mmCIF file with all atom_site columns, C-alpha atoms in Angstrom:
data_model
loop_
_atom_site.group_PDB
_atom_site.id
_atom_site.type_symbol
_atom_site.label_atom_id
_atom_site.label_alt_id
_atom_site.label_comp_id
_atom_site.label_asym_id
_atom_site.label_entity_id
_atom_site.label_seq_id
_atom_site.pdbx_PDB_ins_code
_atom_site.Cartn_x
_atom_site.Cartn_y
_atom_site.Cartn_z
_atom_site.occupancy
_atom_site.B_iso_or_equiv
_atom_site.pdbx_formal_charge
_atom_site.auth_seq_id
_atom_site.auth_comp_id
_atom_site.auth_asym_id
_atom_site.auth_atom_id
_atom_site.pdbx_PDB_model_num
ATOM 1   C CA . GLN A 1 1   ? -11.177 16.564 -27.035 1.00 0.00 ? 88  GLN A CA 1
ATOM 2   C CA . VAL A 1 2   ? -11.591 14.623 -30.253 1.00 0.00 ? 89  VAL A CA 1
ATOM 3   C CA . GLN A 1 3   ? -14.538 15.716 -32.326 1.00 0.00 ? 90  GLN A CA 1
ATOM 4   C CA . LEU A 1 4   ? -15.915 14.805 -35.720 1.00 0.00 ? 91  LEU A CA 1
ATOM 5   C CA . VAL A 1 5   ? -18.381 17.264 -37.175 1.00 0.00 ? 92  VAL A CA 1
ATOM 6   C CA . GLU A 1 6   ? -20.412 16.457 -40.273 1.00 0.00 ? 93  GLU A CA 1
ATOM 7   C CA . SER A 1 7   ? -21.894 19.052 -42.558 1.00 0.00 ? 94  SER A CA 1
ATOM 8   C CA . GLY A 1 8   ? -23.408 19.304 -46.002 1.00 0.00 ? 95  GLY A CA 1
ATOM 9   C CA . GLY A 1 9   ? -26.644 17.436 -45.512 1.00 0.00 ? 96  GLY A CA 1
ATOM 10  C CA . GLY A 1 10  ? -29.959 18.750 -46.678 1.00 0.00 ? 97  GLY A CA 1
ATOM 11  C CA . LEU A 1 11  ? -33.036 18.206 -48.774 1.00 0.00 ? 98  LEU A CA 1
ATOM 12  C CA . VAL A 1 12  ? -32.537 17.356 -52.422 1.00 0.00 ? 99  VAL A CA 1
ATOM 13  C CA . GLN A 1 13  ? -34.589 15.946 -55.252 1.00 0.00 ? 100 GLN A CA 1
ATOM 14  C CA . ALA A 1 14  ? -33.998 12.489 -56.623 1.00 0.00 ? 101 ALA A CA 1
ATOM 15  C CA . GLY A 1 15  ? -31.122 12.578 -59.067 1.00 0.00 ? 102 GLY A CA 1
ATOM 16  C CA . GLY A 1 16  ? -29.470 15.438 -57.259 1.00 0.00 ? 103 GLY A CA 1
ATOM 17  C CA . PHE A 1 17  ? -26.218 15.534 -55.407 1.00 0.00 ? 104 PHE A CA 1
ATOM 18  C CA . LEU A 1 18  ? -24.670 16.510 -52.104 1.00 0.00 ? 105 LEU A CA 1
ATOM 19  C CA . ARG A 1 19  ? -21.176 16.611 -50.704 1.00 0.00 ? 106 ARG A CA 1
ATOM 20  C CA . LEU A 1 20  ? -20.840 15.730 -47.076 1.00 0.00 ? 107 LEU A CA 1
ATOM 21  C CA . SER A 1 21  ? -17.849 16.858 -45.085 1.00 0.00 ? 108 SER A CA 1
ATOM 22  C CA . CYS A 1 22  ? -16.493 15.591 -41.810 1.00 0.00 ? 109 CYS A CA 1
ATOM 23  C CA . ALA A 1 23  ? -14.005 17.814 -40.071 1.00 0.00 ? 110 ALA A CA 1
ATOM 24  C CA . ALA A 1 24  ? -11.959 16.353 -37.263 1.00 0.00 ? 111 ALA A CA 1
ATOM 25  C CA . SER A 1 25  ? -10.424 18.258 -34.413 1.00 0.00 ? 112 SER A CA 1
ATOM 26  C CA . GLY A 1 26  ? -8.427  17.390 -31.343 1.00 0.00 ? 113 GLY A CA 1
ATOM 27  C CA . ARG A 1 27  ? -6.442  14.751 -33.153 1.00 0.00 ? 114 ARG A CA 1
ATOM 28  C CA . THR A 1 28  ? -5.069  14.076 -36.584 1.00 0.00 ? 115 THR A CA 1
ATOM 29  C CA . PHE A 1 29  ? -6.512  11.101 -38.443 1.00 0.00 ? 116 PHE A CA 1
ATOM 30  C CA . SER A 1 30  ? -4.064  11.024 -41.311 1.00 0.00 ? 117 SER A CA 1
ATOM 31  C CA . LYS A 1 31  ? -3.054  7.480  -40.384 1.00 0.00 ? 118 LYS A CA 1
ATOM 32  C CA . ASN A 1 32  ? -6.500  6.231  -39.423 1.00 0.00 ? 119 ASN A CA 1
ATOM 33  C CA . ALA A 1 33  ? -9.190  4.576  -41.472 1.00 0.00 ? 120 ALA A CA 1
ATOM 34  C CA . MET A 1 34  ? -12.374 6.597  -41.691 1.00 0.00 ? 121 MET A CA 1
ATOM 35  C CA . GLY A 1 35  ? -15.850 5.794  -42.834 1.00 0.00 ? 122 GLY A CA 1
ATOM 36  C CA . TRP A 1 36  ? -19.401 6.899  -43.390 1.00 0.00 ? 123 TRP A CA 1
ATOM 37  C CA . PHE A 1 37  ? -22.451 5.172  -42.002 1.00 0.00 ? 124 PHE A CA 1
ATOM 38  C CA . ARG A 1 38  ? -26.116 5.975  -42.233 1.00 0.00 ? 125 ARG A CA 1
ATOM 39  C CA . GLN A 1 39  ? -29.290 5.256  -40.371 1.00 0.00 ? 126 GLN A CA 1
ATOM 40  C CA . ALA A 1 40  ? -32.714 5.584  -41.935 1.00 0.00 ? 127 ALA A CA 1
ATOM 41  C CA . PRO A 1 41  ? -35.910 5.896  -39.884 1.00 0.00 ? 128 PRO A CA 1
ATOM 42  C CA . GLY A 1 42  ? -36.784 2.550  -38.373 1.00 0.00 ? 129 GLY A CA 1
ATOM 43  C CA . LYS A 1 43  ? -33.610 0.964  -39.690 1.00 0.00 ? 130 LYS A CA 1
ATOM 44  C CA . GLU A 1 44  ? -30.324 -0.099 -38.184 1.00 0.00 ? 131 GLU A CA 1
ATOM 45  C CA . ARG A 1 45  ? -27.151 1.798  -38.795 1.00 0.00 ? 132 ARG A CA 1
ATOM 46  C CA . GLU A 1 46  ? -25.410 0.557  -41.909 1.00 0.00 ? 133 GLU A CA 1
ATOM 47  C CA . PHE A 1 47  ? -22.060 0.890  -43.543 1.00 0.00 ? 134 PHE A CA 1
ATOM 48  C CA . VAL A 1 48  ? -21.862 3.210  -46.525 1.00 0.00 ? 135 VAL A CA 1
ATOM 49  C CA . ALA A 1 49  ? -18.226 3.834  -47.386 1.00 0.00 ? 136 ALA A CA 1
ATOM 50  C CA . ALA A 1 50  ? -14.756 3.681  -45.930 1.00 0.00 ? 137 ALA A CA 1
ATOM 51  C CA . ILE A 1 51  ? -11.298 4.806  -46.865 1.00 0.00 ? 138 ILE A CA 1
ATOM 52  C CA . ARG A 1 52  ? -8.101  3.114  -45.785 1.00 0.00 ? 139 ARG A CA 1
ATOM 53  C CA . TRP A 1 53  ? -5.725  4.852  -43.462 1.00 0.00 ? 140 TRP A CA 1
ATOM 54  C CA . SER A 1 54  ? -3.363  5.113  -46.415 1.00 0.00 ? 141 SER A CA 1
ATOM 55  C CA . GLY A 1 55  ? -6.047  6.637  -48.611 1.00 0.00 ? 142 GLY A CA 1
ATOM 56  C CA . ASP A 1 56  ? -5.177  4.325  -51.478 1.00 0.00 ? 143 ASP A CA 1
ATOM 57  C CA . GLU A 1 57  ? -8.287  2.145  -51.311 1.00 0.00 ? 144 GLU A CA 1
ATOM 58  C CA . THR A 1 58  ? -11.951 2.800  -50.782 1.00 0.00 ? 145 THR A CA 1
ATOM 59  C CA . TYR A 1 59  ? -14.916 0.559  -50.045 1.00 0.00 ? 146 TYR A CA 1
ATOM 60  C CA . TYR A 1 60  ? -18.628 0.970  -50.608 1.00 0.00 ? 147 TYR A CA 1
ATOM 61  C CA . THR A 1 61  ? -21.825 -0.817 -49.868 1.00 0.00 ? 148 THR A CA 1
ATOM 62  C CA . ASP A 1 62  ? -23.341 -2.221 -53.042 1.00 0.00 ? 149 ASP A CA 1
ATOM 63  C CA . SER A 1 63  ? -26.260 0.171  -53.117 1.00 0.00 ? 150 SER A CA 1
ATOM 64  C CA . VAL A 1 64  ? -24.039 3.238  -53.498 1.00 0.00 ? 151 VAL A CA 1
ATOM 65  C CA . LYS A 1 65  ? -21.288 1.933  -55.747 1.00 0.00 ? 152 LYS A CA 1
ATOM 66  C CA . GLY A 1 66  ? -20.824 4.128  -58.762 1.00 0.00 ? 153 GLY A CA 1
ATOM 67  C CA . ARG A 1 67  ? -22.764 6.969  -57.155 1.00 0.00 ? 154 ARG A CA 1
ATOM 68  C CA . PHE A 1 68  ? -20.878 7.842  -53.972 1.00 0.00 ? 155 PHE A CA 1
ATOM 69  C CA . THR A 1 69  ? -17.222 8.675  -53.585 1.00 0.00 ? 156 THR A CA 1
ATOM 70  C CA . ILE A 1 70  ? -15.338 8.866  -50.325 1.00 0.00 ? 157 ILE A CA 1
ATOM 71  C CA . SER A 1 71  ? -12.156 10.875 -50.159 1.00 0.00 ? 158 SER A CA 1
ATOM 72  C CA . ARG A 1 72  ? -9.938  12.511 -47.614 1.00 0.00 ? 159 ARG A CA 1
ATOM 73  C CA . ASP A 1 73  ? -7.775  15.555 -47.295 1.00 0.00 ? 160 ASP A CA 1
ATOM 74  C CA . ASN A 1 74  ? -5.237  14.870 -44.608 1.00 0.00 ? 161 ASN A CA 1
ATOM 75  C CA . ALA A 1 75  ? -3.934  18.419 -44.695 1.00 0.00 ? 162 ALA A CA 1
ATOM 76  C CA . GLU A 1 76  ? -7.394  19.562 -43.636 1.00 0.00 ? 163 GLU A CA 1
ATOM 77  C CA . ASN A 1 77  ? -8.033  16.549 -41.415 1.00 0.00 ? 164 ASN A CA 1
ATOM 78  C CA . THR A 1 78  ? -11.283 16.086 -43.269 1.00 0.00 ? 165 THR A CA 1
ATOM 79  C CA . VAL A 1 79  ? -13.111 13.252 -44.990 1.00 0.00 ? 166 VAL A CA 1
ATOM 80  C CA . TYR A 1 80  ? -15.742 13.758 -47.671 1.00 0.00 ? 167 TYR A CA 1
ATOM 81  C CA . LEU A 1 81  ? -18.596 11.835 -49.177 1.00 0.00 ? 168 LEU A CA 1
ATOM 82  C CA . GLN A 1 82  ? -19.650 12.954 -52.627 1.00 0.00 ? 169 GLN A CA 1
ATOM 83  C CA . MET A 1 83  ? -23.163 11.688 -53.225 1.00 0.00 ? 170 MET A CA 1
ATOM 84  C CA . ASN A 1 84  ? -24.430 11.746 -56.797 1.00 0.00 ? 171 ASN A CA 1
ATOM 85  C CA . SER A 1 85  ? -27.590 10.451 -58.430 1.00 0.00 ? 172 SER A CA 1
ATOM 86  C CA . LEU A 1 86  ? -29.320 10.436 -55.093 1.00 0.00 ? 173 LEU A CA 1
ATOM 87  C CA . LYS A 1 87  ? -32.316 8.207  -54.575 1.00 0.00 ? 174 LYS A CA 1
ATOM 88  C CA . PRO A 1 88  ? -35.121 8.371  -52.013 1.00 0.00 ? 175 PRO A CA 1
ATOM 89  C CA . GLU A 1 89  ? -33.708 5.262  -50.374 1.00 0.00 ? 176 GLU A CA 1
ATOM 90  C CA . ASP A 1 90  ? -30.566 7.234  -49.581 1.00 0.00 ? 177 ASP A CA 1
ATOM 91  C CA . THR A 1 91  ? -32.556 9.254  -47.078 1.00 0.00 ? 178 THR A CA 1
ATOM 92  C CA . ALA A 1 92  ? -30.949 8.845  -43.676 1.00 0.00 ? 179 ALA A CA 1
ATOM 93  C CA . VAL A 1 93  ? -28.839 10.479 -41.044 1.00 0.00 ? 180 VAL A CA 1
ATOM 94  C CA . TYR A 1 94  ? -25.252 10.163 -42.176 1.00 0.00 ? 181 TYR A CA 1
ATOM 95  C CA . TYR A 1 95  ? -22.461 9.738  -39.672 1.00 0.00 ? 182 TYR A CA 1
ATOM 96  C CA . CYS A 1 96  ? -18.754 9.906  -40.172 1.00 0.00 ? 183 CYS A CA 1
ATOM 97  C CA . ALA A 1 97  ? -16.489 7.843  -37.994 1.00 0.00 ? 184 ALA A CA 1
ATOM 98  C CA . ALA A 1 98  ? -12.844 7.149  -37.389 1.00 0.00 ? 185 ALA A CA 1
ATOM 99  C CA . VAL A 1 99  ? -10.875 4.163  -36.212 1.00 0.00 ? 186 VAL A CA 1
ATOM 100 C CA . SER A 1 100 ? -8.738  5.071  -33.222 1.00 0.00 ? 187 SER A CA 1
ATOM 101 C CA . GLN A 1 101 ? -5.965  2.610  -34.026 1.00 0.00 ? 188 GLN A CA 1
ATOM 102 C CA . THR A 1 102 ? -3.525  3.834  -36.621 1.00 0.00 ? 189 THR A CA 1
ATOM 103 C CA . TYR A 1 103 ? -2.622  1.668  -39.603 1.00 0.00 ? 190 TYR A CA 1
ATOM 104 C CA . TYR A 1 104 ? -5.760  -0.410 -39.154 1.00 0.00 ? 191 TYR A CA 1
ATOM 105 C CA . ASP A 1 105 ? -8.665  -0.846 -41.542 1.00 0.00 ? 192 ASP A CA 1
ATOM 106 C CA . CYS A 1 106 ? -12.180 -1.939 -40.744 1.00 0.00 ? 193 CYS A CA 1
ATOM 107 C CA . LEU A 1 107 ? -15.611 -1.864 -42.373 1.00 0.00 ? 194 LEU A CA 1
ATOM 108 C CA . ILE A 1 108 ? -17.922 -2.527 -39.442 1.00 0.00 ? 195 ILE A CA 1
ATOM 109 C CA . PRO A 1 109 ? -19.266 -0.062 -36.889 1.00 0.00 ? 196 PRO A CA 1
ATOM 110 C CA . ASP A 1 110 ? -17.680 -1.872 -33.937 1.00 0.00 ? 197 ASP A CA 1
ATOM 111 C CA . CYS A 1 111 ? -14.219 -0.885 -35.110 1.00 0.00 ? 198 CYS A CA 1
ATOM 112 C CA . TYR A 1 112 ? -14.963 2.812  -35.131 1.00 0.00 ? 199 TYR A CA 1
ATOM 113 C CA . ASP A 1 113 ? -14.295 4.662  -31.919 1.00 0.00 ? 200 ASP A CA 1
ATOM 114 C CA . TYR A 1 114 ? -15.051 8.249  -32.830 1.00 0.00 ? 201 TYR A CA 1
ATOM 115 C CA . TRP A 1 115 ? -18.338 9.385  -34.284 1.00 0.00 ? 202 TRP A CA 1
ATOM 116 C CA . GLY A 1 116 ? -19.791 12.611 -35.505 1.00 0.00 ? 203 GLY A CA 1
ATOM 117 C CA . GLN A 1 117 ? -23.190 13.939 -34.556 1.00 0.00 ? 204 GLN A CA 1
ATOM 118 C CA . GLY A 1 118 ? -24.723 13.098 -37.906 1.00 0.00 ? 205 GLY A CA 1
ATOM 119 C CA . THR A 1 119 ? -26.177 15.136 -40.717 1.00 0.00 ? 206 THR A CA 1
ATOM 120 C CA . GLN A 1 120 ? -29.594 14.596 -42.246 1.00 0.00 ? 207 GLN A CA 1
ATOM 121 C CA . VAL A 1 121 ? -29.886 13.755 -45.919 1.00 0.00 ? 208 VAL A CA 1
ATOM 122 C CA . THR A 1 122 ? -33.379 13.727 -47.337 1.00 0.00 ? 209 THR A CA 1
ATOM 123 C CA . VAL A 1 123 ? -34.054 12.814 -50.947 1.00 0.00 ? 210 VAL A CA 1
ATOM 124 C CA . SER A 1 124 ? -37.516 13.570 -52.238 1.00 0.00 ? 211 SER A CA 1
ATOM 125 C CA . SER A 1 125 ? -39.263 11.403 -54.803 1.00 0.00 ? 212 SER A CA 1
#
């Protein structure tokens, strides 16, 4: 069974930092694009960051550019999201996701077939 499990969320003060991890099991995703999405209360799920299957390019939504960094460790079958200079508007449940098709990149939720359970990130003012 393929599973993606996020961890690392929590409550932090504005300006603080967190590192989210997403550990995959049941399948290797070394040749699959992976991404992070988030959903704030009363809001729709939105794209945050993605990393190409090759790991040589990353993509970010404008609001997190320069503050968040997505990375992957294929040996550990894990993707990370380093979140620095956190703002209250970053508060949301963060989900990691993976594209099932190898050698394929995508930035929208519809392309992602596997999803984690989410981890809560709360940034206080």
